[in-house]
Tab-separated table of N, CA and C in Angstrom:
chain	number	residue	atom	x	y	z
E	1	ALA	N	-35.427	9.966	21.111
E	1	ALA	CA	-35.331	8.684	21.820
E	1	ALA	C	-35.954	8.851	23.195
E	2	TYR	N	-36.637	7.829	23.629
E	2	TYR	CA	-37.290	7.825	24.930
E	2	TYR	C	-36.600	6.808	25.847
E	3	ILE	N	-36.673	7.064	27.125
E	3	ILE	CA	-36.155	6.155	28.123
E	3	ILE	C	-37.334	5.673	28.966
E	4	VAL	N	-37.452	4.350	29.107
E	4	VAL	CA	-38.516	3.805	29.934
E	4	VAL	C	-38.073	3.873	31.396
E	5	VAL	N	-38.809	4.618	32.193
E	5	VAL	CA	-38.467	4.786	33.605
E	5	VAL	C	-39.297	3.827	34.452
E	6	ALA	N	-40.516	3.621	34.072
E	6	ALA	CA	-41.406	2.713	34.794
E	6	ALA	C	-42.264	1.994	33.787
E	7	GLY	N	-42.614	0.746	34.069
E	7	GLY	CA	-43.483	-0.019	33.165
E	7	GLY	C	-42.743	-0.837	32.143
E	8	GLU	N	-41.518	-1.225	32.464
E	8	GLU	CA	-40.725	-2.003	31.506
E	8	GLU	C	-41.382	-3.345	31.205
E	9	ARG	N	-41.950	-4.002	32.205
E	9	ARG	CA	-42.622	-5.285	31.967
E	9	ARG	C	-43.833	-5.115	31.044
E	10	ARG	N	-44.561	-4.028	31.238
E	10	ARG	CA	-45.715	-3.749	30.390
E	10	ARG	C	-45.269	-3.542	28.967
E	11	LEU	N	-44.153	-2.804	28.787
E	11	LEU	CA	-43.624	-2.580	27.444
E	11	LEU	C	-43.230	-3.887	26.793
E	12	ARG	N	-42.529	-4.743	27.531
E	12	ARG	CA	-42.114	-6.050	26.968
E	12	ARG	C	-43.324	-6.901	26.595
E	13	ALA	N	-44.372	-6.854	27.430
E	13	ALA	CA	-45.587	-7.619	27.119
E	13	ALA	C	-46.219	-7.115	25.825
E	14	HIS	N	-46.239	-5.800	25.631
E	14	HIS	CA	-46.768	-5.244	24.382
E	14	HIS	C	-45.937	-5.681	23.177
E	15	GLN	N	-44.618	-5.709	23.377
E	15	GLN	CA	-43.740	-6.148	22.289
E	15	GLN	C	-43.977	-7.611	21.958
E	16	ILE	N	-44.130	-8.461	22.976
E	16	ILE	CA	-44.400	-9.890	22.733
E	16	ILE	C	-45.737	-10.052	21.995
E	17	LEU	N	-46.705	-9.238	22.364
E	17	LEU	CA	-48.021	-9.291	21.687
E	17	LEU	C	-48.000	-8.581	20.356
E	18	GLU	N	-46.864	-8.017	19.978
E	18	GLU	CA	-46.670	-7.318	18.716
E	18	GLU	C	-47.642	-6.166	18.538
E	19	ARG	N	-47.876	-5.450	19.625
E	19	ARG	CA	-48.724	-4.259	19.572
E	19	ARG	C	-47.867	-3.086	19.111
E	20	ASP	N	-48.459	-2.197	18.363
E	20	ASP	CA	-47.739	-1.065	17.836
E	20	ASP	C	-47.717	0.124	18.789
E	21	THR	N	-48.684	0.204	19.693
E	21	THR	CA	-48.767	1.352	20.582
E	21	THR	C	-48.918	0.875	22.034
E	22	ILE	N	-48.589	1.833	22.917
E	22	ILE	CA	-48.745	1.601	24.351
E	22	ILE	C	-49.085	2.934	25.009
E	23	ALA	N	-49.970	2.891	25.961
E	23	ALA	CA	-50.309	4.108	26.705
E	23	ALA	C	-49.095	4.479	27.536
E	24	ALA	N	-48.688	5.748	27.482
E	24	ALA	CA	-47.490	6.183	28.192
E	24	ALA	C	-47.624	7.645	28.585
E	25	ILE	N	-46.878	8.001	29.599
E	25	ILE	CA	-46.747	9.392	30.021
E	25	ILE	C	-45.349	9.815	29.605
E	26	ILE	N	-45.258	10.846	28.827
E	26	ILE	CA	-43.961	11.352	28.386
E	26	ILE	C	-43.683	12.628	29.159
E	27	THR	N	-42.533	12.655	29.824
E	27	THR	CA	-42.186	13.797	30.656
E	27	THR	C	-40.708	14.103	30.518
E	28	GLU	N	-40.358	15.295	30.898
E	28	GLU	CA	-38.960	15.685	30.897
E	28	GLU	C	-38.428	15.646	32.315
E	29	GLY	N	-37.142	15.437	32.443
E	29	GLY	CA	-36.538	15.422	33.757
E	29	GLY	C	-35.473	14.360	33.833
E	30	GLU	N	-34.845	14.314	34.992
E	30	GLU	CA	-33.806	13.316	35.238
E	30	GLU	C	-34.448	11.938	35.417
E	31	PRO	N	-34.049	10.960	34.606
E	31	PRO	CA	-34.650	9.625	34.714
E	31	PRO	C	-34.549	9.009	36.113
E	32	ASP	N	-33.407	9.218	36.778
E	32	ASP	CA	-33.274	8.605	38.102
E	32	ASP	C	-34.175	9.269	39.134
E	33	VAL	N	-34.424	10.556	38.989
E	33	VAL	CA	-35.332	11.276	39.882
E	33	VAL	C	-36.754	10.774	39.653
E	34	ILE	N	-37.147	10.659	38.387
E	34	ILE	CA	-38.472	10.180	38.057
E	34	ILE	C	-38.663	8.749	38.568
E	35	ALA	N	-37.633	7.911	38.374
E	35	ALA	CA	-37.729	6.513	38.835
E	35	ALA	C	-37.844	6.453	40.352
E	36	LEU	N	-37.109	7.305	41.063
E	36	LEU	CA	-37.171	7.318	42.525
E	36	LEU	C	-38.593	7.691	42.971
E	37	ILE	N	-39.138	8.720	42.400
E	37	ILE	CA	-40.492	9.179	42.763
E	37	ILE	C	-41.497	8.038	42.495
E	38	GLU	N	-41.363	7.423	41.336
E	38	GLU	CA	-42.287	6.350	40.982
E	38	GLU	C	-42.134	5.173	41.968
E	39	ASN	N	-40.926	4.811	42.300
E	39	ASN	CA	-40.709	3.685	43.218
E	39	ASN	C	-41.215	3.989	44.633
E	40	ILE	N	-40.995	5.200	45.105
E	40	ILE	CA	-41.446	5.557	46.457
E	40	ILE	C	-42.963	5.494	46.518
E	41	GLN	N	-43.635	5.930	45.455
E	41	GLN	CA	-45.102	5.926	45.466
E	41	GLN	C	-45.694	4.564	45.182
E	42	ARG	N	-44.994	3.723	44.443
E	42	ARG	CA	-45.558	2.441	44.012
E	42	ARG	C	-45.135	1.302	44.920
E	43	GLU	N	-43.858	1.200	45.203
E	43	GLU	CA	-43.332	0.037	45.928
E	43	GLU	C	-43.304	0.303	47.422
E	44	SER	N	-43.266	-0.779	48.142
E	44	SER	CA	-43.094	-0.645	49.599
E	44	SER	C	-41.621	-0.823	49.906
E	45	LEU	N	-40.859	0.230	49.674
E	45	LEU	CA	-39.459	0.215	50.008
E	45	LEU	C	-39.305	0.129	51.513
E	46	ASP	N	-38.293	-0.594	51.982
E	46	ASP	CA	-38.090	-0.576	53.424
E	46	ASP	C	-37.454	0.789	53.779
E	47	PRO	N	-37.586	1.202	55.017
E	47	PRO	CA	-37.133	2.561	55.389
E	47	PRO	C	-35.659	2.807	55.071
E	48	LEU	N	-34.817	1.796	55.215
E	48	LEU	CA	-33.400	1.981	54.931
E	48	LEU	C	-33.137	2.162	53.436
E	49	GLU	N	-33.894	1.415	52.609
E	49	GLU	CA	-33.755	1.592	51.156
E	49	GLU	C	-34.198	2.989	50.725
E	50	GLU	N	-35.293	3.447	51.307
E	50	GLU	CA	-35.789	4.789	50.988
E	50	GLU	C	-34.770	5.849	51.385
E	51	ALA	N	-34.203	5.683	52.594
E	51	ALA	CA	-33.187	6.651	53.066
E	51	ALA	C	-31.955	6.639	52.167
E	52	ASP	N	-31.512	5.466	51.762
E	52	ASP	CA	-30.364	5.365	50.851
E	52	ASP	C	-30.660	6.036	49.513
E	53	ALA	N	-31.888	5.850	49.013
E	53	ALA	CA	-32.262	6.468	47.741
E	53	ALA	C	-32.216	7.975	47.852
E	54	TYR	N	-32.748	8.535	48.957
E	54	TYR	CA	-32.698	9.989	49.157
E	54	TYR	C	-31.258	10.459	49.219
E	55	GLN	N	-30.435	9.759	49.958
E	55	GLN	CA	-29.014	10.142	50.099
E	55	GLN	C	-28.319	10.158	48.746
E	56	GLN	N	-28.567	9.128	47.934
E	56	GLN	CA	-27.939	9.055	46.610
E	56	GLN	C	-28.382	10.218	45.720
E	57	MET	N	-29.696	10.545	45.782
E	57	MET	CA	-30.198	11.627	44.983
E	57	MET	C	-29.556	12.963	45.381
E	58	MET	N	-29.428	13.184	46.689
E	58	MET	CA	-28.829	14.421	47.171
E	58	MET	C	-27.370	14.509	46.732
E	59	GLU	N	-26.644	13.407	46.832
E	59	GLU	CA	-25.241	13.410	46.452
E	59	GLU	C	-25.064	13.582	44.921
E	60	ARG	N	-25.879	12.882	44.164
E	60	ARG	CA	-25.756	12.896	42.710
E	60	ARG	C	-26.122	14.263	42.109
E	61	HIS	N	-27.156	14.898	42.666
E	61	HIS	CA	-27.658	16.114	42.038
E	61	HIS	C	-27.411	17.368	42.897
E	62	GLY	N	-26.825	17.217	44.074
E	62	GLY	CA	-26.541	18.350	44.915
E	62	GLY	C	-27.781	19.008	45.511
E	63	TYR	N	-28.867	18.240	45.654
E	63	TYR	CA	-30.090	18.796	46.227
E	63	TYR	C	-29.929	19.039	47.700
E	64	SER	N	-30.592	20.062	48.206
E	64	SER	CA	-30.744	20.225	49.643
E	64	SER	C	-31.916	19.347	50.058
E	65	GLN	N	-32.103	19.183	51.383
E	65	GLN	CA	-33.222	18.393	51.841
E	65	GLN	C	-34.559	19.019	51.417
E	66	ALA	N	-34.620	20.337	51.486
E	66	ALA	CA	-35.851	21.036	51.085
E	66	ALA	C	-36.140	20.849	49.600
E	67	GLU	N	-35.104	20.934	48.766
E	67	GLU	CA	-35.296	20.729	47.314
E	67	GLU	C	-35.755	19.313	47.019
E	68	LEU	N	-35.106	18.362	47.657
E	68	LEU	CA	-35.483	16.947	47.439
E	68	LEU	C	-36.929	16.718	47.904
E	69	GLY	N	-37.282	17.334	49.026
E	69	GLY	CA	-38.641	17.197	49.525
E	69	GLY	C	-39.661	17.704	48.498
E	70	ARG	N	-39.363	18.841	47.906
E	70	ARG	CA	-40.286	19.417	46.886
E	70	ARG	C	-40.377	18.482	45.677
E	71	ILE	N	-39.241	17.899	45.266
E	71	ILE	CA	-39.203	17.041	44.089
E	71	ILE	C	-40.007	15.758	44.301
E	72	VAL	N	-39.864	15.144	45.466
E	72	VAL	CA	-40.558	13.868	45.725
E	72	VAL	C	-41.901	14.044	46.413
E	73	GLY	N	-42.259	15.285	46.713
E	73	GLY	CA	-43.559	15.525	47.334
E	73	GLY	C	-43.638	15.197	48.797
E	74	LYS	N	-42.551	15.391	49.519
E	74	LYS	CA	-42.499	15.132	50.970
E	74	LYS	C	-42.037	16.412	51.669
E	75	LYS	N	-42.396	16.514	52.925
E	75	LYS	CA	-41.921	17.650	53.720
E	75	LYS	C	-40.442	17.494	54.027
E	76	GLN	N	-39.759	18.621	54.227
E	76	GLN	CA	-38.339	18.574	54.491
E	76	GLN	C	-38.034	17.788	55.751
E	77	ASN	N	-38.833	17.902	56.796
E	77	ASN	CA	-38.564	17.148	58.024
E	77	ASN	C	-38.741	15.633	57.801
E	78	THR	N	-39.602	15.236	56.881
E	78	THR	CA	-39.753	13.818	56.549
E	78	THR	C	-38.470	13.302	55.885
E	79	ILE	N	-37.916	14.119	54.997
E	79	ILE	CA	-36.652	13.763	54.329
E	79	ILE	C	-35.535	13.697	55.380
E	80	SER	N	-35.493	14.662	56.286
E	80	SER	CA	-34.465	14.709	57.310
E	80	SER	C	-34.535	13.475	58.215
E	81	GLU	N	-35.739	13.109	58.623
E	81	GLU	CA	-35.886	11.920	59.466
E	81	GLU	C	-35.458	10.658	58.728
E	82	ALA	N	-35.818	10.549	57.459
E	82	ALA	CA	-35.403	9.395	56.673
E	82	ALA	C	-33.877	9.352	56.569
E	83	LEU	N	-33.264	10.499	56.325
E	83	LEU	CA	-31.806	10.539	56.182
E	83	LEU	C	-31.096	10.193	57.476
E	84	SER	N	-31.741	10.407	58.615
E	84	SER	CA	-31.102	10.031	59.898
E	84	SER	C	-30.826	8.535	59.932
E	85	LEU	N	-31.580	7.771	59.169
E	85	LEU	CA	-31.382	6.313	59.141
E	85	LEU	C	-30.075	5.922	58.452
E	86	THR	N	-29.557	6.792	57.597
E	86	THR	CA	-28.295	6.499	56.897
E	86	THR	C	-27.114	6.568	57.864
E	87	ARG	N	-27.319	7.143	59.052
E	87	ARG	CA	-26.232	7.246	60.047
E	87	ARG	C	-26.258	6.107	61.071
E	88	LEU	N	-27.207	5.188	60.928
E	88	LEU	CA	-27.221	4.061	61.850
E	88	LEU	C	-25.971	3.213	61.665
E	89	PRO	N	-25.415	2.702	62.752
E	89	PRO	CA	-24.220	1.863	62.630
E	89	PRO	C	-24.503	0.575	61.863
E	90	ASP	N	-23.483	0.030	61.231
E	90	ASP	CA	-23.623	-1.185	60.419
E	90	ASP	C	-24.250	-2.320	61.224
E	91	GLU	N	-23.891	-2.467	62.487
E	91	GLU	CA	-24.424	-3.549	63.308
E	91	GLU	C	-25.937	-3.423	63.472
E	92	VAL	N	-26.421	-2.202	63.638
E	92	VAL	CA	-27.864	-1.993	63.764
E	92	VAL	C	-28.544	-2.291	62.436
E	93	VAL	N	-27.970	-1.820	61.332
E	93	VAL	CA	-28.558	-2.068	60.017
E	93	VAL	C	-28.611	-3.577	59.746
E	94	LEU	N	-27.540	-4.277	60.035
E	94	LEU	CA	-27.500	-5.723	59.821
E	94	LEU	C	-28.559	-6.429	60.676
E	95	GLN	N	-28.664	-6.066	61.940
E	95	GLN	CA	-29.671	-6.658	62.828
E	95	GLN	C	-31.086	-6.414	62.289
E	96	TYR	N	-31.337	-5.200	61.797
E	96	TYR	CA	-32.650	-4.861	61.258
E	96	TYR	C	-32.953	-5.697	60.004
E	97	ARG	N	-31.973	-5.762	59.103
E	97	ARG	CA	-32.189	-6.451	57.820
E	97	ARG	C	-32.293	-7.964	57.967
E	98	THR	N	-31.683	-8.532	58.979
E	98	THR	CA	-31.711	-9.975	59.129
E	98	THR	C	-32.832	-10.462	60.068
E	99	SER	N	-33.569	-9.531	60.626
E	99	SER	CA	-34.660	-9.893	61.528
E	99	SER	C	-35.944	-10.188	60.772
E	100	ASP	N	-36.747	-11.064	61.324
E	100	ASP	CA	-38.057	-11.347	60.741
E	100	ASP	C	-39.122	-10.400	61.253
E	101	THR	N	-38.768	-9.564	62.244
E	101	THR	CA	-39.729	-8.627	62.831
E	101	THR	C	-39.636	-7.283	62.129
E	102	PRO	N	-40.669	-6.936	61.369
E	102	PRO	CA	-40.628	-5.644	60.687
E	102	PRO	C	-40.857	-4.486	61.683
E	103	LEU	N	-40.180	-3.387	61.448
E	103	LEU	CA	-40.368	-2.189	62.253
E	103	LEU	C	-40.721	-1.042	61.323
E	104	SER	N	-41.537	-0.136	61.804
E	104	SER	CA	-41.923	1.023	60.982
E	104	SER	C	-40.768	1.990	60.876
E	105	LYS	N	-40.873	2.878	59.874
E	105	LYS	CA	-39.859	3.902	59.706
E	105	LYS	C	-39.781	4.787	60.932
E	106	ASN	N	-40.931	5.101	61.539
E	106	ASN	CA	-40.926	5.969	62.712
E	106	ASN	C	-40.230	5.329	63.907
E	107	VAL	N	-40.362	4.024	64.052
E	107	VAL	CA	-39.625	3.327	65.138
E	107	VAL	C	-38.126	3.411	64.863
E	108	LEU	N	-37.720	3.195	63.607
E	108	LEU	CA	-36.283	3.280	63.281
E	108	LEU	C	-35.762	4.683	63.500
E	109	VAL	N	-36.540	5.698	63.198
E	109	VAL	CA	-36.124	7.091	63.424
E	109	VAL	C	-35.879	7.317	64.912
E	110	GLU	N	-36.779	6.809	65.755
E	110	GLU	CA	-36.584	6.944	67.207
E	110	GLU	C	-35.315	6.257	67.651
E	111	ILE	N	-35.070	5.096	67.098
E	111	ILE	CA	-33.840	4.353	67.446
E	111	ILE	C	-32.617	5.146	67.004
E	112	ALA	N	-32.677	5.776	65.824
E	112	ALA	CA	-31.538	6.549	65.321
E	112	ALA	C	-31.254	7.759	66.211
E	113	LYS	N	-32.254	8.225	66.967
E	113	LYS	CA	-32.053	9.371	67.854
E	113	LYS	C	-31.330	9.005	69.142
E	114	ALA	N	-31.178	7.712	69.411
E	114	ALA	CA	-30.474	7.287	70.646
E	114	ALA	C	-29.034	7.784	70.603
E	115	LYS	N	-28.456	8.013	71.787
E	115	LYS	CA	-27.144	8.691	71.877
E	115	LYS	C	-25.981	7.882	71.347
E	116	SER	N	-25.954	6.591	71.618
E	116	SER	CA	-24.777	5.799	71.236
E	116	SER	C	-25.197	4.591	70.395
E	117	PRO	N	-24.234	4.047	69.626
E	117	PRO	CA	-24.534	2.841	68.866
E	117	PRO	C	-25.002	1.693	69.750
E	118	ASP	N	-24.431	1.568	70.957
E	118	ASP	CA	-24.881	0.500	71.860
E	118	ASP	C	-26.332	0.703	72.266
E	119	ASP	N	-26.726	1.950	72.550
E	119	ASP	CA	-28.102	2.241	72.907
E	119	ASP	C	-29.019	1.954	71.709
E	120	GLN	N	-28.572	2.302	70.511
E	120	GLN	CA	-29.370	2.075	69.299
E	120	GLN	C	-29.606	0.578	69.097
E	121	LEU	N	-28.548	-0.214	69.259
E	121	LEU	CA	-28.684	-1.653	69.076
E	121	LEU	C	-29.573	-2.254	70.147
E	122	ALA	N	-29.436	-1.820	71.381
E	122	ALA	CA	-30.267	-2.338	72.459
E	122	ALA	C	-31.742	-1.989	72.207
E	123	LEU	N	-31.991	-0.757	71.789
E	123	LEU	CA	-33.370	-0.349	71.469
E	123	LEU	C	-33.950	-1.161	70.333
E	124	LEU	N	-33.147	-1.390	69.312
E	124	LEU	CA	-33.613	-2.143	68.172
E	124	LEU	C	-34.011	-3.572	68.580
E	125	LYS	N	-33.119	-4.202	69.353
E	125	LYS	CA	-33.408	-5.579	69.800
E	125	LYS	C	-34.654	-5.619	70.668
E	126	GLU	N	-34.792	-4.645	71.552
E	126	GLU	CA	-35.953	-4.598	72.413
E	126	GLU	C	-37.234	-4.351	71.598
E	127	ALA	N	-37.159	-3.440	70.620
E	127	ALA	CA	-38.322	-3.167	69.782
E	127	ALA	C	-38.735	-4.393	69.004
E	128	GLN	N	-37.759	-5.141	68.492
E	128	GLN	CA	-38.061	-6.331	67.734
E	128	GLN	C	-38.609	-7.441	68.634
E	129	GLU	N	-37.988	-7.617	69.780
E	129	GLU	CA	-38.394	-8.712	70.665
E	129	GLU	C	-39.801	-8.503	71.226
E	130	TYR	N	-40.108	-7.289	71.630
E	130	TYR	CA	-41.406	-7.000	72.240
E	130	TYR	C	-42.399	-6.333	71.295
E	131	LYS	N	-42.008	-6.215	69.999
E	131	LYS	CA	-42.874	-5.590	68.993
E	131	LYS	C	-43.363	-4.238	69.458
E	132	LEU	N	-42.410	-3.397	69.862
E	132	LEU	CA	-42.744	-2.082	70.404
E	132	LEU	C	-43.105	-1.090	69.309
E	133	GLY	N	-44.004	-0.220	69.624
E	133	GLY	CA	-44.378	0.876	68.717
E	133	GLY	C	-43.513	2.075	68.971
E	134	VAL	N	-43.764	3.133	68.227
E	134	VAL	CA	-42.932	4.341	68.286
E	134	VAL	C	-42.997	4.974	69.673
E	135	ARG	N	-44.164	5.029	70.286
E	135	ARG	CA	-44.260	5.662	71.602
E	135	ARG	C	-43.454	4.911	72.667
E	136	ALA	N	-43.512	3.601	72.635
E	136	ALA	CA	-42.763	2.796	73.617
E	136	ALA	C	-41.247	2.962	73.400
E	137	VAL	N	-40.836	2.977	72.143
E	137	VAL	CA	-39.413	3.151	71.838
E	137	VAL	C	-38.942	4.551	72.279
E	138	ARG	N	-39.774	5.544	72.016
E	138	ARG	CA	-39.441	6.910	72.423
E	138	ARG	C	-39.302	6.988	73.950
E	139	ALA	N	-40.227	6.382	74.661
E	139	ALA	CA	-40.181	6.411	76.136
E	139	ALA	C	-38.911	5.706	76.631
E	140	ARG	N	-38.561	4.591	76.042
E	140	ARG	CA	-37.366	3.871	76.479
E	140	ARG	C	-36.111	4.674	76.141
E	141	ARG	N	-36.122	5.336	74.967
E	141	ARG	CA	-34.974	6.132	74.589
E	141	ARG	C	-34.752	7.290	75.535
E	142	LYS	N	-35.832	7.882	75.991
E	142	LYS	CA	-35.730	9.050	76.886
E	142	LYS	C	-35.546	8.661	78.334
E	143	ALA	N	-35.837	7.406	78.693
E	143	ALA	CA	-35.712	6.961	80.080
E	143	ALA	C	-34.246	6.906	80.458
E	144	PRO	N	-33.930	7.206	81.732
E	144	PRO	CA	-32.537	7.104	82.170
E	144	PRO	C	-32.050	5.661	82.094
E	145	SER	N	-30.815	5.526	81.670
E	145	SER	CA	-30.228	4.209	81.557
E	145	SER	C	-29.781	3.705	82.915
E	146	PRO	N	-30.059	2.433	83.232
E	146	PRO	CA	-29.637	1.912	84.532
E	146	PRO	C	-28.122	1.872	84.678
E	147	THR	N	-27.404	1.867	83.547
E	147	THR	CA	-25.947	1.823	83.617
E	147	THR	C	-25.329	3.161	83.910
E	148	THR	N	-26.082	4.262	83.732
E	148	THR	CA	-25.530	5.581	83.972
E	148	THR	C	-25.637	6.019	85.417
E	149	GLY	N	-26.421	5.254	86.174
E	149	GLY	CA	-26.585	5.616	87.580
E	149	GLY	C	-27.540	6.771	87.775
E	150	ASP	N	-28.214	7.203	86.733
E	150	ASP	CA	-29.181	8.296	86.833
E	150	ASP	C	-30.421	7.796	87.526
E	151	SER	N	-30.774	8.403	88.619
E	151	SER	CA	-31.922	7.950	89.372
E	151	SER	C	-32.989	9.012	89.395
E	152	SER	N	-33.325	9.509	88.240
E	152	SER	CA	-34.349	10.544	88.155
E	152	SER	C	-35.718	9.908	88.057
E	153	GLU	N	-35.961	8.867	88.834
E	153	GLU	CA	-37.223	8.182	88.864
E	153	GLU	C	-38.337	9.167	89.190
E	154	GLY	N	-39.422	9.079	88.439
E	154	GLY	CA	-40.526	9.975	88.706
E	154	GLY	C	-40.453	11.294	87.967
E	155	THR	N	-39.417	11.495	87.164
E	155	THR	CA	-39.334	12.734	86.397
E	155	THR	C	-39.266	12.380	84.944
E	156	SER	N	-39.662	13.324	84.138
E	156	SER	CA	-39.556	13.143	82.685
E	156	SER	C	-38.144	13.568	82.271
E	157	GLY	N	-37.840	13.430	80.974
E	157	GLY	CA	-36.500	13.753	80.486
E	157	GLY	C	-36.105	15.202	80.726
E	158	ASP	N	-37.083	16.121	80.921
E	158	ASP	CA	-36.720	17.515	81.112
E	158	ASP	C	-36.640	17.895	82.597
E	159	GLY	N	-36.780	16.902	83.494
E	159	GLY	CA	-36.660	17.169	84.912
E	159	GLY	C	-37.983	17.479	85.606
E	160	SER	N	-39.040	17.677	84.828
E	160	SER	CA	-40.336	17.938	85.459
E	160	SER	C	-40.951	16.644	85.963
E	161	ARG	N	-41.868	16.782	86.884
E	161	ARG	CA	-42.531	15.613	87.501
E	161	ARG	C	-43.402	14.923	86.491
E	162	GLU	N	-43.371	13.582	86.468
E	162	GLU	CA	-44.219	12.815	85.579
E	162	GLU	C	-45.654	12.780	86.105
E	163	THR	N	-46.574	12.606	85.171
E	163	THR	CA	-47.959	12.429	85.598
E	163	THR	C	-48.099	11.052	86.211
E	164	PRO	N	-49.044	10.840	87.098
E	164	PRO	CA	-49.235	9.513	87.681
E	164	PRO	C	-49.472	8.433	86.640
E	165	GLU	N	-50.147	8.794	85.554
E	165	GLU	CA	-50.415	7.812	84.488
E	165	GLU	C	-49.123	7.357	83.816
E	166	ARG	N	-48.241	8.306	83.531
E	166	ARG	CA	-46.959	7.970	82.865
E	166	ARG	C	-46.081	7.166	83.815
E	167	GLU	N	-46.077	7.541	85.089
E	167	GLU	CA	-45.279	6.812	86.070
E	167	GLU	C	-45.781	5.380	86.182
E	168	ALA	N	-47.110	5.203	86.198
E	168	ALA	CA	-47.698	3.854	86.265
E	168	ALA	C	-47.356	3.073	84.995
E	169	ALA	N	-47.408	3.734	83.854
E	169	ALA	CA	-47.081	3.047	82.602
E	169	ALA	C	-45.608	2.613	82.596
E	170	ARG	N	-44.736	3.469	83.120
E	170	ARG	CA	-43.298	3.095	83.180
E	170	ARG	C	-43.093	1.910	84.099
E	171	ARG	N	-43.770	1.889	85.265
E	171	ARG	CA	-43.652	0.744	86.176
E	171	ARG	C	-44.177	-0.518	85.514
E	172	LYS	N	-45.292	-0.405	84.797
E	172	LYS	CA	-45.887	-1.564	84.112
E	172	LYS	C	-44.892	-2.086	83.063
E	173	ASP	N	-44.266	-1.185	82.288
E	173	ASP	CA	-43.272	-1.581	81.283
E	173	ASP	C	-42.099	-2.355	81.895
E	174	ARG	N	-41.603	-1.824	83.043
E	174	ARG	CA	-40.502	-2.482	83.734
E	174	ARG	C	-40.909	-3.871	84.224
E	175	LEU	N	-42.137	-3.975	84.755
E	175	LEU	CA	-42.633	-5.271	85.237
E	175	LEU	C	-42.728	-6.250	84.079
E	176	ILE	N	-43.285	-5.801	82.951
E	176	ILE	CA	-43.412	-6.686	81.795
E	176	ILE	C	-42.040	-7.154	81.317
E	177	ARG	N	-41.073	-6.212	81.260
E	177	ARG	CA	-39.716	-6.584	80.841
E	177	ARG	C	-39.094	-7.595	81.796
E	178	SER	N	-39.312	-7.406	83.107
E	178	SER	CA	-38.711	-8.327	84.079
E	178	SER	C	-39.348	-9.718	84.000
E	179	LEU	N	-40.645	-9.771	83.666
E	179	LEU	CA	-41.328	-11.043	83.548
E	179	LEU	C	-40.919	-11.760	82.258
E	180	ALA	N	-40.593	-10.977	81.233
E	180	ALA	CA	-40.202	-11.564	79.962
E	180	ALA	C	-38.824	-12.141	80.094
């Protein structure tokens, strides 16, 4: 007995046309693993759906991140970054899913790296409102929060002096935010 993992509509069409044969790839393995690989490669899953699928596979089969990476053809750090999205607070997930502004997986990963759920939500809203890319979100995530009283103006996150270009870019970003 065979299990159709992908191409169910094609199979049904062949049955309606009363065809006796269909081109198929027959393989061994876990059907859910094969279906996940096929869906990741074929469909445009949103980053949260992809992360949930990875999490389910790891839980169901006891895979490590490295093993899952080998199975789906991704690097372990790509799997790790995707899985970081499963730890986003419900409020952030809801805001993302109900917004009309799409964000890339890399932007969501940067948001997931923020320290607190409040920071994550604020970053998400800002990224959606201003259509920020990954670099802008990363810069905002690493910038000192005005609520913390940190006045390390002119320094990068590691305490070293910023380049004049980065300092000018930061001032420009603040000006744009204040005008918006």
